[in-house]
Short mmCIF file of C-alpha atoms and ligand atoms in Angstrom, two decimals:
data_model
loop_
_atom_site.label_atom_id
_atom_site.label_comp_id
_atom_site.label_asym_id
_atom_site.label_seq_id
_atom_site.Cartn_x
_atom_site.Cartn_y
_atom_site.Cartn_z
CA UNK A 144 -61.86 -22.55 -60.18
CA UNK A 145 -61.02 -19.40 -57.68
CA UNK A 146 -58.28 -21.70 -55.97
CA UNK A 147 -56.35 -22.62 -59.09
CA UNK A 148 -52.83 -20.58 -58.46
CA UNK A 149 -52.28 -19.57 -62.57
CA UNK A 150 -49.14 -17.30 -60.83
CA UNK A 151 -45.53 -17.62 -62.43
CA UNK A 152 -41.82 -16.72 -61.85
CA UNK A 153 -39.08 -15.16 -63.23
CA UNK A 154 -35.96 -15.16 -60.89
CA UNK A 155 -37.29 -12.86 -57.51
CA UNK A 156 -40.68 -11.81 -59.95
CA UNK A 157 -43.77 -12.79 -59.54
CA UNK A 158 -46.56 -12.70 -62.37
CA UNK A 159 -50.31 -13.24 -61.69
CA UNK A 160 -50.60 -15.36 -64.73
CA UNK A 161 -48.03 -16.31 -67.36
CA UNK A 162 -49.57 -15.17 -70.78
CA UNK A 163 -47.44 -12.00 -71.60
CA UNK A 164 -47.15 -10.26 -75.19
CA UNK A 165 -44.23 -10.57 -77.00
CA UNK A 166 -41.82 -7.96 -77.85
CA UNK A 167 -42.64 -6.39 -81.25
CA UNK A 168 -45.92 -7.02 -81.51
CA UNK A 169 -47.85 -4.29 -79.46
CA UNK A 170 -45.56 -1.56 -79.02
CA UNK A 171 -45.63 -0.36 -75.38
CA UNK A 172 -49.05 -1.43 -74.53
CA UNK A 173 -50.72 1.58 -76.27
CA UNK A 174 -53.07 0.20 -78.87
CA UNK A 175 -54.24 -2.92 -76.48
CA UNK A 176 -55.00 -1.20 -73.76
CA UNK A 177 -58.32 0.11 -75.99
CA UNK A 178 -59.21 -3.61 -75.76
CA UNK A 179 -58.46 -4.66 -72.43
CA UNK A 180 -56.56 -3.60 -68.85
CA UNK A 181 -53.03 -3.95 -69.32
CA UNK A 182 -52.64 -5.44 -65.63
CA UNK A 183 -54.94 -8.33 -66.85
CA UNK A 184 -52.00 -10.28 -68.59
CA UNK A 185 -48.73 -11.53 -66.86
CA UNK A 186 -46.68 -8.66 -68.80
CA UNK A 187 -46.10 -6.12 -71.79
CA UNK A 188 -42.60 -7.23 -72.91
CA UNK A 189 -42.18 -4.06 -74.78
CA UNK A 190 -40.99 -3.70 -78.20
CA UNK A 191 -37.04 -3.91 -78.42
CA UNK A 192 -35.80 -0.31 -77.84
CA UNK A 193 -32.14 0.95 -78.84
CA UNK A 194 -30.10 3.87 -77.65
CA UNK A 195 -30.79 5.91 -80.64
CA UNK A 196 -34.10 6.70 -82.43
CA UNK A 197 -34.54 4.66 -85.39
CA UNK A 198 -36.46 4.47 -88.33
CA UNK A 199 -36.00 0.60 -89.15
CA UNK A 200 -35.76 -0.78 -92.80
CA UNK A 201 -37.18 -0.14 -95.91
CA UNK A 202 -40.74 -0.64 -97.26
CA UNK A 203 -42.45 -3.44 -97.99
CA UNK A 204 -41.80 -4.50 -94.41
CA UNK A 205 -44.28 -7.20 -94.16
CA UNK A 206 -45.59 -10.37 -96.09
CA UNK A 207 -48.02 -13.03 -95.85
CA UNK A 208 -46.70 -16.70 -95.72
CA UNK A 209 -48.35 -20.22 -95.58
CA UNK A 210 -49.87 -20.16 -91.84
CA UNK A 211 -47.23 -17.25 -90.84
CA UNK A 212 -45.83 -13.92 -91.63
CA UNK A 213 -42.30 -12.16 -92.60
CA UNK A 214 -41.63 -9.29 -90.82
CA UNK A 215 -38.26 -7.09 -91.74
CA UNK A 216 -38.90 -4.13 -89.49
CA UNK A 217 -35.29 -3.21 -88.59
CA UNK A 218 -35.96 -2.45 -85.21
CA UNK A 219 -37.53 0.70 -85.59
CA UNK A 220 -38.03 2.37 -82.43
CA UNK A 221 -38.43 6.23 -80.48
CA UNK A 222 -35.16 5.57 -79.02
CA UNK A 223 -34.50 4.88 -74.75
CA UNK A 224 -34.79 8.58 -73.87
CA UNK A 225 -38.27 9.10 -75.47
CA UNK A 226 -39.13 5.86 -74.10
CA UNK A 227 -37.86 5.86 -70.64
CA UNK A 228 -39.65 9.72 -70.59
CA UNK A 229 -42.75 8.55 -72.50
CA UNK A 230 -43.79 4.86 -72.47
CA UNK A 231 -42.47 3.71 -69.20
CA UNK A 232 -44.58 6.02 -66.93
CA UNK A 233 -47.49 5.43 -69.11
CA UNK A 234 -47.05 1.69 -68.29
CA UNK A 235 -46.55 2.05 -64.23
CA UNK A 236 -49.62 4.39 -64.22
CA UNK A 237 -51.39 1.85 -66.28
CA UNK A 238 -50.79 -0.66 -64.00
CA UNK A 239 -48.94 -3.15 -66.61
CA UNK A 240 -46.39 -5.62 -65.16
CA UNK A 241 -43.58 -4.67 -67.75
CA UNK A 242 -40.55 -6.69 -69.32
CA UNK A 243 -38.31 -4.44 -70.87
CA UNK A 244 -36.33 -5.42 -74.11
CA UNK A 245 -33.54 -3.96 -75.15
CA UNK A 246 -31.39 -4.06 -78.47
CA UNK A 247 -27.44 -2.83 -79.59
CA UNK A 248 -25.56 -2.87 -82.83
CA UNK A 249 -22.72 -3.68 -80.35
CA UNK A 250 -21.86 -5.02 -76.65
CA UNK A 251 -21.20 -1.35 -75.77
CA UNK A 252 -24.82 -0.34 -76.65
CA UNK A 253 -26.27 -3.09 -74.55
CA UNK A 254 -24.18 -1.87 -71.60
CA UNK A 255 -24.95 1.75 -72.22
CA UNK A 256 -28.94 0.48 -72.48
CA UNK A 257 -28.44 -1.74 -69.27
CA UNK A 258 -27.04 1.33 -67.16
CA UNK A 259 -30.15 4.21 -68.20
CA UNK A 260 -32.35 1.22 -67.32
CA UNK A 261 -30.65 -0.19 -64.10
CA UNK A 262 -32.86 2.60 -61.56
CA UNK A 263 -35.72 2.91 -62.93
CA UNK A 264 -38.70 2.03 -61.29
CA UNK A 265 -41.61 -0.20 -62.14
CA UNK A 266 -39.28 -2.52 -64.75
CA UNK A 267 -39.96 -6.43 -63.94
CA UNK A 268 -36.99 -7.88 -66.00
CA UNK A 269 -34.98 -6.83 -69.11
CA UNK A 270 -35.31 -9.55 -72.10
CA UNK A 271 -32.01 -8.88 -74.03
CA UNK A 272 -32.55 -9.18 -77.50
CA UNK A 273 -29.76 -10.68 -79.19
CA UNK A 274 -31.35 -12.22 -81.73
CA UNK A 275 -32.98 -10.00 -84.08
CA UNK A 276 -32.55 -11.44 -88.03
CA UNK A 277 -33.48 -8.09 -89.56
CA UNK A 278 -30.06 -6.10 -88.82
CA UNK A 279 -26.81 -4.64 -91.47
CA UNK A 280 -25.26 -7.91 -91.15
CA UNK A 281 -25.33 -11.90 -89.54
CA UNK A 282 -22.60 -10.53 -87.32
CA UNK A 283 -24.78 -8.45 -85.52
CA UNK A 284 -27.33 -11.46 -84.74
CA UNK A 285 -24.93 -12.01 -81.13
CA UNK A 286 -27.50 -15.27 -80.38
CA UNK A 287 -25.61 -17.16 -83.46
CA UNK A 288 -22.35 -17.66 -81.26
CA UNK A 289 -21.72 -18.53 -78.01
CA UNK A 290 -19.30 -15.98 -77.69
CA UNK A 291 -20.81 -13.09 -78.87
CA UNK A 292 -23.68 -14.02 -76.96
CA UNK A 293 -22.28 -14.18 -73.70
CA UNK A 294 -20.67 -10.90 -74.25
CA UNK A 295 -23.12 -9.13 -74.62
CA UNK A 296 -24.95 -11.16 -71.43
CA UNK A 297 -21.55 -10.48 -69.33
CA UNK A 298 -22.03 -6.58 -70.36
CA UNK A 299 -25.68 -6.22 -69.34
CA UNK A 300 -25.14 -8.39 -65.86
CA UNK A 301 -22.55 -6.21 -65.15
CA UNK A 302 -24.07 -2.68 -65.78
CA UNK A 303 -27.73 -3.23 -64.67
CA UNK A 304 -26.56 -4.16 -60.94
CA UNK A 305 -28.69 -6.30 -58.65
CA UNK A 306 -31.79 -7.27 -59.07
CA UNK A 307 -33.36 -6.82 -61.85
CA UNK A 308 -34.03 -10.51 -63.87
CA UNK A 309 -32.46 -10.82 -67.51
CA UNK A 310 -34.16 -12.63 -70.37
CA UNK A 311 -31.66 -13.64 -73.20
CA UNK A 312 -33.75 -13.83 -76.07
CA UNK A 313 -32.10 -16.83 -78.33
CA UNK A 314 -32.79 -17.44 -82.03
CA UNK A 315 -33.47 -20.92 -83.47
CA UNK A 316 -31.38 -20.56 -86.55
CA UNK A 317 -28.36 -22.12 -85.20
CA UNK A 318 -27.34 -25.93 -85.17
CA UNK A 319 -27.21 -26.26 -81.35
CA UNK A 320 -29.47 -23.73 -79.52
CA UNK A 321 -28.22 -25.99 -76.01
CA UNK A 322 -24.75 -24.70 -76.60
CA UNK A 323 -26.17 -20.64 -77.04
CA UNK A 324 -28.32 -21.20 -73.99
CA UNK A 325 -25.24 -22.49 -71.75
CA UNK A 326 -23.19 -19.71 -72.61
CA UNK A 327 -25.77 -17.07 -71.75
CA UNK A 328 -26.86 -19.25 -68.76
CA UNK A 329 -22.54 -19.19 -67.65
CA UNK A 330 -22.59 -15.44 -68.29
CA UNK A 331 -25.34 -14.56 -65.74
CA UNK A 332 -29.05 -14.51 -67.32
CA UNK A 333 -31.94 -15.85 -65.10
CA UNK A 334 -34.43 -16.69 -68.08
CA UNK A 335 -34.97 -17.09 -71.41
CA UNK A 336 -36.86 -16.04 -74.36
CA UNK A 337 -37.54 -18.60 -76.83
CA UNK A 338 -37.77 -18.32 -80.19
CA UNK A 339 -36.96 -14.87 -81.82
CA UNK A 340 -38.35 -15.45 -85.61
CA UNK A 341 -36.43 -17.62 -88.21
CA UNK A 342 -34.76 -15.68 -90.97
CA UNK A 343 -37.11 -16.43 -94.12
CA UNK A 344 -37.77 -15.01 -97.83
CA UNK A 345 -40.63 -14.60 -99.97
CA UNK A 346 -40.24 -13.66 -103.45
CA UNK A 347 -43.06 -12.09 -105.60
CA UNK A 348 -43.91 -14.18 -109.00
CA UNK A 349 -45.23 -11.04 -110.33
CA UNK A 350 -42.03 -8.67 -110.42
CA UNK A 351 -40.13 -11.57 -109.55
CA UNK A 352 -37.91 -9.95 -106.68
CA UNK A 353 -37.97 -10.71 -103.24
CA UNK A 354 -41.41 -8.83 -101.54
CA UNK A 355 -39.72 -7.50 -98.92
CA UNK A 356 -37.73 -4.27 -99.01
CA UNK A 357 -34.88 -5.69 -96.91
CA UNK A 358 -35.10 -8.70 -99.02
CA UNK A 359 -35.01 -11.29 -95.67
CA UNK A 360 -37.64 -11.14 -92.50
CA UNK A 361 -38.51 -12.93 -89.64
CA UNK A 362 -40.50 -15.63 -89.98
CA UNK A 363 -43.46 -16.07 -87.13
CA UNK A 364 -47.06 -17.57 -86.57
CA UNK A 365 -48.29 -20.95 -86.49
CA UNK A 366 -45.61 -22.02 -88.97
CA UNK A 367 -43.07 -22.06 -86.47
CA UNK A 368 -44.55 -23.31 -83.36
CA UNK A 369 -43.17 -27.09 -83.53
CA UNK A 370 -39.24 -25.39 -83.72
CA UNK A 371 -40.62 -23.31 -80.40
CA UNK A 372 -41.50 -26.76 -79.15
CA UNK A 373 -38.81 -28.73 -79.39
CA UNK A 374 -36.23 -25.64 -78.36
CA UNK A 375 -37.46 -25.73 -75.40
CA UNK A 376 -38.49 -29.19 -74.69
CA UNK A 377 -34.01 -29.37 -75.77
CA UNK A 378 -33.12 -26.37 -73.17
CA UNK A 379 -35.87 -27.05 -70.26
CA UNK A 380 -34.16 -30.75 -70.41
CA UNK A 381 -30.71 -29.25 -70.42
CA UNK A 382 -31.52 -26.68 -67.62
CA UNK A 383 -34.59 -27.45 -66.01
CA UNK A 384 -34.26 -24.55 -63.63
CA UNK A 385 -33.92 -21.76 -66.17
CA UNK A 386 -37.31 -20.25 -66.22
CA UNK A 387 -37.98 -20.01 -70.28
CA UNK A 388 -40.38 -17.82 -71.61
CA UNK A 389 -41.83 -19.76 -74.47
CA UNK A 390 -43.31 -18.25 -77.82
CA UNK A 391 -43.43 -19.24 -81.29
CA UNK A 392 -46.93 -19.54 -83.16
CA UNK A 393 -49.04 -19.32 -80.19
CA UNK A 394 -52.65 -18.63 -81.15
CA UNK A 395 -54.99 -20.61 -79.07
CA UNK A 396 -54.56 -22.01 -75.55
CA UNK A 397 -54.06 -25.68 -76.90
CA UNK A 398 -50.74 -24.11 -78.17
CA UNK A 399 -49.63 -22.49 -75.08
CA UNK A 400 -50.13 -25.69 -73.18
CA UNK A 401 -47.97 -27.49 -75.66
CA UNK A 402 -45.15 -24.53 -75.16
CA UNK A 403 -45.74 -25.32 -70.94
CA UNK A 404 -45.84 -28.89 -70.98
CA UNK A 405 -42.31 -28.74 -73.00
CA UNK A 406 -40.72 -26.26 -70.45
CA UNK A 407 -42.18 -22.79 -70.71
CA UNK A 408 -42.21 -21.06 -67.50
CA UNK A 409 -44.47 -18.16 -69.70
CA UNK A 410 -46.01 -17.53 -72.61
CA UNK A 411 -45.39 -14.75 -75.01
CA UNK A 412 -48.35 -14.12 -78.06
CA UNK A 413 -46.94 -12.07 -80.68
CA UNK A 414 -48.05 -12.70 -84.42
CA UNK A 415 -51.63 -13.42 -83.13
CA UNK A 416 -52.43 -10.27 -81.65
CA UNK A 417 -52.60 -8.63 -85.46
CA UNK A 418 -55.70 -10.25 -86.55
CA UNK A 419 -57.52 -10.67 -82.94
CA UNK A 420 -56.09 -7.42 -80.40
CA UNK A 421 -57.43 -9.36 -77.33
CA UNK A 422 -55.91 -12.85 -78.54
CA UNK A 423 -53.56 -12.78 -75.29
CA UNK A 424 -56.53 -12.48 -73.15
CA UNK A 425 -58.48 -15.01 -74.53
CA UNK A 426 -54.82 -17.64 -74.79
CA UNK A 427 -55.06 -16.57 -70.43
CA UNK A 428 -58.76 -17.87 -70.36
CA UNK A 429 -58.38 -21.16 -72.50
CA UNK A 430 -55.06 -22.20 -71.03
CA UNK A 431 -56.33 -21.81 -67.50
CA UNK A 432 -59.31 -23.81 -68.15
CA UNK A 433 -57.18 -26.51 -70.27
CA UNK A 434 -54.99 -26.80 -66.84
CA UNK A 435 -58.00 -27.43 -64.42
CA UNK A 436 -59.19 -29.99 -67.14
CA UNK A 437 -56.17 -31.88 -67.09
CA UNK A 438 -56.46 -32.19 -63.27
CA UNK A 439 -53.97 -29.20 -62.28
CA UNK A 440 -54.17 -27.27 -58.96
CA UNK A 441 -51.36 -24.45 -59.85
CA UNK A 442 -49.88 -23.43 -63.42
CA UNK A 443 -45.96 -24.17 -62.34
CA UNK A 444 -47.12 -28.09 -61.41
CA UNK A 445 -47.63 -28.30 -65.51
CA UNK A 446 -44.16 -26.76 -66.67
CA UNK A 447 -41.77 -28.85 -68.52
CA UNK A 448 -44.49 -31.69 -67.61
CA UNK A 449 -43.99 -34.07 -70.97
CA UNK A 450 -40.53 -34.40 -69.73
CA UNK A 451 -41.97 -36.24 -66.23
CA UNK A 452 -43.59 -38.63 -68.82
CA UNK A 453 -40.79 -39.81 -71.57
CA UNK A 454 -38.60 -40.35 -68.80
C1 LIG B 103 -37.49 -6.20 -86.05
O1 LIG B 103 -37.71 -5.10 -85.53
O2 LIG B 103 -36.92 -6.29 -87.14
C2 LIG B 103 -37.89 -7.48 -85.36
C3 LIG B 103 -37.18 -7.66 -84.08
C4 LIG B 103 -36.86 -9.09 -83.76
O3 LIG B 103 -37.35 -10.03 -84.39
O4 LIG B 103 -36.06 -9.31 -82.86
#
């Protein structure tokens, strides 16, 4: 059991295991790290942080949905100098491995974010979120185009300098999510993040109006984990050397294997985390032990694996 290798890549970055949180879902780290070391899981992908502070959308923000939830936070956030003064040390001196994700209301923000971020130390990759369904307007969702998309990619490769790996973090609600990952994959990005939420509604039969305040959220949990599946079984067979870190519903480590086997290079766990705080720690445990059932010696022999056998 000692000898299994359960390490992962990103680009030049090296993770001692491949079950990371996912960005939104646990802050900075803060609350978890009651439950558990942070430097136990493959990374904190931090929650997406703008240049500005932010207070996010209006109340009701959250809703309950057939084996999921709607969230419509907005993006609320302390803003990149409280965070780059605040969370960021308290992550290096916790030990966490830490993906940083970043968010604009235009290209220029991203570029502005990329450049505060591009020295500092202890940062393993920047996921650029360009998919977020709870913003002013559709526009604004970059990941819809493959233009807008790869201009804000173009932006961040060329302000955050050398080495640092980016994550373009793509949103299933398009017809072809191939064609977005190409473009980001032309404009320089060295992963991906797949999927971001799907843009949902609930509507209350009582006061019959939509529940949430912002009217549409993001839909995640269980619900959504065959979409996660089959976008990236689409892009690993498209590009099967972008590393793809794969979320979407993933509560158990039967559904992180599914996520590897179709192509995920790493797992995020977002949605579960709210009803079990040390879900991502037991996802590590079960989809290790899943692996060494199956007859695997190192985690990246299993990656994009159901491809090897349709072919
Ligand atoms: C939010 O803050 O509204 C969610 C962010 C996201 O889904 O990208």
């Amino acid at each position: 059991m000692n000898s299994f290798d359960f390490s992962t890549k990103i680009a030049s970055k090296r993770f001692e295991n491949p079950i990371f949180t996912a960005s939104g879902c646990a802050s900075s780290g803060q609350e978890l790290s009651q439950f558990f070391p942070l430097s136990e899981i493959g990374a904190i992908v931090t929650k997406s942080i703008m240049n500005k502070p932010r207070t996010g959308r209006i109340t009701p923000r959250m809703a309950e949905t057939p084996s999921g939830m709607l969230n419509s936070i907005g993006l609320q956030g302390p803003g990149i100098d409280l965070f780059l003064e605040r969370d960021i040390p308290w992550l290096v001196e916790n030990k966490a491995k830490v993906v940083v994700s970043i968010a604009g209301e235009s290209v220029d923000e991203y570029g502005v974010l990329a450049r505060r971020l591009r020295a500092v130390q202890g940062i393993s990759a920047i996921e650029v979120n360009i998919s977020c369904p709870n913003v002013e307007n559709r526009g604004q969702v970059f990941a819809c185009q493959p233009d807008t998309a790869s201009a804000v990619i173009e932006t961040v490769r060329r302000n955050i300098g050398g080495e640092l790996p980016i994550i373009a973090k793509l949103s299933p609600d398009v017809t072809d999510i191939v064609e977005i990952a190409a473009s980001v994959i032309k404009a320089g990005v060295d992963g991906l993040a797949l999927i971001n939420t799907l843009l949902g509604m609930v509507i209350d039969l009582n006061t019959m109006q939509p529940k949430l305040g912002g009217k549409t959220g993001g839909l995640s949990g269980p619900a959504i984990r065959p979409i996660a599946v089959r976008a990236i079984y689409q892009v690993h067979q498209a590009f099967p050397n972008t590393p793809i870190v794969g979320m979407g519903g993933v509560s158990n480590g039967r559904d992180a294997l599914e996520l590897v086997l179709a192509g995920a290079t790493a797992i995020s766990v977002g949605t579960a985390t709210f009803s079990d705080p040390t879900a991502v720690i037991k996802i590590r445990d079960e989809l290790k032990s899943l692996l060494i059932e199956r007859g695997f010696t190192d985690f990246k022999s299993a990656i994009g694996y159901a491809h090897r056998q349709s072919a």
